[in-house]
Short mmCIF file of C-alpha atoms in Angstrom, two decimals:
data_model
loop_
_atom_site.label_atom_id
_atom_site.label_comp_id
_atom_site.label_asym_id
_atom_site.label_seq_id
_atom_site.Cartn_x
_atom_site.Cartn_y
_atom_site.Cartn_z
CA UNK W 1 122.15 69.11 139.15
CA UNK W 2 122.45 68.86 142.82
CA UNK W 3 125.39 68.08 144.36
CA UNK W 4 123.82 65.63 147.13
CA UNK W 5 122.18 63.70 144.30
CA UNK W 6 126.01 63.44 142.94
CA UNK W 7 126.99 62.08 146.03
CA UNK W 8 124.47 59.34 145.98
CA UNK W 9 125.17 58.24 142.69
CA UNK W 10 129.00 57.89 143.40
CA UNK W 11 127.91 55.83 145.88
CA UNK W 12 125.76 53.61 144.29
CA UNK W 13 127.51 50.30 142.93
CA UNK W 14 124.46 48.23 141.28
CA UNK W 15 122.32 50.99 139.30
CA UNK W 16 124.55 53.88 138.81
CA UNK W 17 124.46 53.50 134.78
CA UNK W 18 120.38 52.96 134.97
CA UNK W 19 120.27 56.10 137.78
CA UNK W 20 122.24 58.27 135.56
CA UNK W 21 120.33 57.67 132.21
CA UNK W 22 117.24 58.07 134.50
CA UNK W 23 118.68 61.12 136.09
CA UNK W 24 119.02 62.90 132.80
CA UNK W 25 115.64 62.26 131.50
CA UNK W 26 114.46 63.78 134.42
CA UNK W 27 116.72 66.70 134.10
CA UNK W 28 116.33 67.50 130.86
CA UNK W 29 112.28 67.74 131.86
CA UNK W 30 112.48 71.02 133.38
CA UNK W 31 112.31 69.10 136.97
CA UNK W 32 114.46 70.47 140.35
CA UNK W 33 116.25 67.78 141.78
CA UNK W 34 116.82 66.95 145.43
CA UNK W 35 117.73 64.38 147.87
CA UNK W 36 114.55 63.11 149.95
CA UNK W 37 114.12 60.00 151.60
CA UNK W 38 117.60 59.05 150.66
CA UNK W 39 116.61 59.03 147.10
CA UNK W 40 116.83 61.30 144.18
CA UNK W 41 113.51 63.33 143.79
CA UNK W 42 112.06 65.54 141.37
CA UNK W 43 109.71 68.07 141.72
CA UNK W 44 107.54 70.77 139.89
CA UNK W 45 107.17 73.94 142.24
CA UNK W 46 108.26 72.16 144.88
CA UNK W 47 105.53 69.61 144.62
CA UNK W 48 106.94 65.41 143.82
CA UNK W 49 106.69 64.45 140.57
CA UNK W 50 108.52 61.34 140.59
CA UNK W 51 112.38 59.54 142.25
CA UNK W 52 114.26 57.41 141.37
CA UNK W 53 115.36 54.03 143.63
CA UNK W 54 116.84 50.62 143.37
CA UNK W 55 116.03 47.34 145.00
CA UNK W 56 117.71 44.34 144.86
CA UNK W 57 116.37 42.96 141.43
CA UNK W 58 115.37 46.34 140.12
CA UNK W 59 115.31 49.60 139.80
CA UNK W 60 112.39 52.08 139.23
CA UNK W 61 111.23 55.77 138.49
CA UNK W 62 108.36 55.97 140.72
CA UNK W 63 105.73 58.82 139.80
CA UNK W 64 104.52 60.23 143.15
CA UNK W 65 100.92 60.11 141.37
CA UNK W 66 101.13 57.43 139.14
CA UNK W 67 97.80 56.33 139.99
CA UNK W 68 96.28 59.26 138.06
CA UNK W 69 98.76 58.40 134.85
CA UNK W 70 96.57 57.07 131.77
CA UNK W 71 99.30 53.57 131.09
CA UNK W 72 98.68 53.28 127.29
CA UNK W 73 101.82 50.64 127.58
CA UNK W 74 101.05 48.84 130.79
CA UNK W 75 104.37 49.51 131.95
CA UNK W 76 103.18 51.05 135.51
CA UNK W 77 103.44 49.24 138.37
CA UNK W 78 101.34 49.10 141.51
CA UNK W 79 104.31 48.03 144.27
CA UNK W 80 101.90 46.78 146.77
CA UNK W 81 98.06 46.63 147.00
CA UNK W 82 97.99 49.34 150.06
CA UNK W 83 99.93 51.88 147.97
CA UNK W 84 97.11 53.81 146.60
CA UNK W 85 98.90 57.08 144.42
CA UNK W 86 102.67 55.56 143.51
CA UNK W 87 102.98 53.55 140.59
CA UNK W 88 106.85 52.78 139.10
CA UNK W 89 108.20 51.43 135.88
CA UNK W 90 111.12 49.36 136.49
CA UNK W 91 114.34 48.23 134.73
CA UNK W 92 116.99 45.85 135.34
CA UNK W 93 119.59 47.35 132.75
CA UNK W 94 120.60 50.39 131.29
CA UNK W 95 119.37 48.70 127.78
CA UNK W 96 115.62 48.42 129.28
CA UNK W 97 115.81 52.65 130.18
CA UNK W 98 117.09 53.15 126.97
CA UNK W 99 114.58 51.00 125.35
CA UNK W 100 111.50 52.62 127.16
CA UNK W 101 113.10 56.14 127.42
CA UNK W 102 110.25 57.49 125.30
CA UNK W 103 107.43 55.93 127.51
CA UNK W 104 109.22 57.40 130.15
CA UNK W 105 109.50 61.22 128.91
CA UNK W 106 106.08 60.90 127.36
CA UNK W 107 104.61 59.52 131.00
CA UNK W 108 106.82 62.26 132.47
CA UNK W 109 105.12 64.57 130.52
CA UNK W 110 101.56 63.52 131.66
CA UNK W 111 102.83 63.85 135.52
CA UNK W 112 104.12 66.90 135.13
CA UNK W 113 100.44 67.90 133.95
CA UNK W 114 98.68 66.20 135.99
CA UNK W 115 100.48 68.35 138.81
CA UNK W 116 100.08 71.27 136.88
CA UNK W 117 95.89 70.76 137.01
CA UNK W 118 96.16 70.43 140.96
CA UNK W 119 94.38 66.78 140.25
CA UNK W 120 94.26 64.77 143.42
CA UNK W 121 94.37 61.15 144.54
CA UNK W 122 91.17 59.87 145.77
CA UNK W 123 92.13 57.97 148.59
CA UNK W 124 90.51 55.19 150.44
CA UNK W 125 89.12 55.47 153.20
CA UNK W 126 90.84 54.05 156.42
CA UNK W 127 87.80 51.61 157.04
CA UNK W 128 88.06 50.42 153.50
CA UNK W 129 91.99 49.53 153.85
CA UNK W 130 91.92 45.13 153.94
CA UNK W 131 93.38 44.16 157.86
CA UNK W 132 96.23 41.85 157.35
CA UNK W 133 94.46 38.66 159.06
CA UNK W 134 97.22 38.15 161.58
CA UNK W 135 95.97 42.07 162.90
CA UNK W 136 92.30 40.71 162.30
CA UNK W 137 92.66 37.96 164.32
CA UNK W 138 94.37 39.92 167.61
CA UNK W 139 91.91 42.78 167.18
CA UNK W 140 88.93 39.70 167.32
CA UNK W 141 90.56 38.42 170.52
CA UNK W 142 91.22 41.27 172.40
CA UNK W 143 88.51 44.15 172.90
CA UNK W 144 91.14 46.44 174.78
CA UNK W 145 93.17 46.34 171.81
CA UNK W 146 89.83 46.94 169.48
CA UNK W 147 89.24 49.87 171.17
CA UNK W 148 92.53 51.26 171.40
CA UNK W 149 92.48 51.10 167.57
CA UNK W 150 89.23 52.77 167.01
CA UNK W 151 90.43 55.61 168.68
CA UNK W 152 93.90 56.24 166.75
CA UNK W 153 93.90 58.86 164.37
CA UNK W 154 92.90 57.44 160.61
CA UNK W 155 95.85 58.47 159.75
CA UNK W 156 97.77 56.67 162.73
CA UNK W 157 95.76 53.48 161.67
CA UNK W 158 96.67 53.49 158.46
CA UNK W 159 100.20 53.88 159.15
CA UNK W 160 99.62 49.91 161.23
CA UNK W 161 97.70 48.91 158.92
CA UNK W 162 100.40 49.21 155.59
CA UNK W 163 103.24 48.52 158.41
CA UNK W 164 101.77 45.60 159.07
CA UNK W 165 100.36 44.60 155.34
CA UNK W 166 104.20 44.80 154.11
CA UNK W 167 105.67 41.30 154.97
CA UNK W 168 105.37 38.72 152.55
CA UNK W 169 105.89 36.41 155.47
CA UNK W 170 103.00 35.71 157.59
CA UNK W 171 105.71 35.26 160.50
CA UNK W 172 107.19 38.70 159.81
CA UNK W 173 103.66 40.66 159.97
CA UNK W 174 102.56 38.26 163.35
CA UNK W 175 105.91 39.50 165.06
CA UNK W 176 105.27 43.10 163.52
CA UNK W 177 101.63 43.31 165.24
CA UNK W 178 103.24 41.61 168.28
CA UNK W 179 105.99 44.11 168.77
CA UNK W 180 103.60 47.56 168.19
CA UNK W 181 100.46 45.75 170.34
CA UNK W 182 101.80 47.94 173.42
CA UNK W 183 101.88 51.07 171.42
CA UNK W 184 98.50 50.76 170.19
CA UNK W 185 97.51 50.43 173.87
CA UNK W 186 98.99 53.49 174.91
CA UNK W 187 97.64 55.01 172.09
CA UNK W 188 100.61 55.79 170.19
CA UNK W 189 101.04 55.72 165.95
CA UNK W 190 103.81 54.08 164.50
CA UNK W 191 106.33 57.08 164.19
CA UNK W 192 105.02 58.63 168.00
#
């Protein structure tokens, strides 16, 4: 047990009986346990197997490779269509962790041996990610902007590109693209 991962559960009002039940499951796998990204994470070797986080009408264990996971119960989750490795199960009570605490140990089980293997994620390409059409359209209209794009990193266009992609409001991703336009220009990613 780690003592930062205590902290965060003392301070957690809505999911501390799901986080806890969650918690030991992963515990009792063998797993170190950490605080990263503000969440409780587990690792193998000090490689991420899975965390644990809540949202407003859920909470989830997310498996840091869940796209590799065979999902015999259909109980993974893809949480957007950009996210290409994470998959989660989610619960919105204590009763629905204890229900599916043997998917979760037995899909615990698989992660833990899929890290073991050294298997891998095949990624997409950035050129395959879908452009969030209010991007599309700005990168249609201006060619200074086009080019400034094409010559980011992959990685630094990706990063726009899921940044952008994240809003289910089409006003929220218009002012996104908006507000980073004069970074792009200047050639800078997202976290530069």
């Amino acid at each position: 047990m780690n003592p930062k991962v205590d902290a965060f559960l003392k301070r957690q009002d809505k999911w501390r009986p799901e986080f806890e039940k969650l918690r030991k499951i992963l515990l009792d796998s063998g797993l170190t346990e950490d605080l990263k990204w503000g969440q409780p994470c587990y690792a193998l070797d000090g490689k991420n197997i899975a965390l644990i986080h809540g949202f407003k009408e859920y909470c989830a264990i997310l498996f840091h490779k869940g796209s590799l996971l065979r999902d015999p119960k259909r109980v993974l989750i893809q949480q957007t269509k950009n996210v290409q490795a994470a998959r989660q199960i989610r619960f919105t009570s204590v009763q629905e962790v204890t229900k599916l605490a043997k998917t979760v140990k037995d899909y615990l089980r698989e992660a833990i041996e899929v890290e073991r293997a050294g298997l891998k994620v095949p990624f997409k390409k950035t050129e395959e990610l879908e452009l969030p059409e209010e991007f599309k359209s700005k990168l249609a209209a201006n060619a200074k902007l086009r080019a400034a794009f094409g010559a980011l990193t992959p990685g630094r266009q990706r990063g726009y590109i899921f940044h952008f992609s994240q809003p289910k409001l089409s006003t929220t991703r218009t002012a996104r693209v908006e507000k980073h336009i004069p970074r792009i220009l200047k050639g800078l990613g997202l976290d530069d």
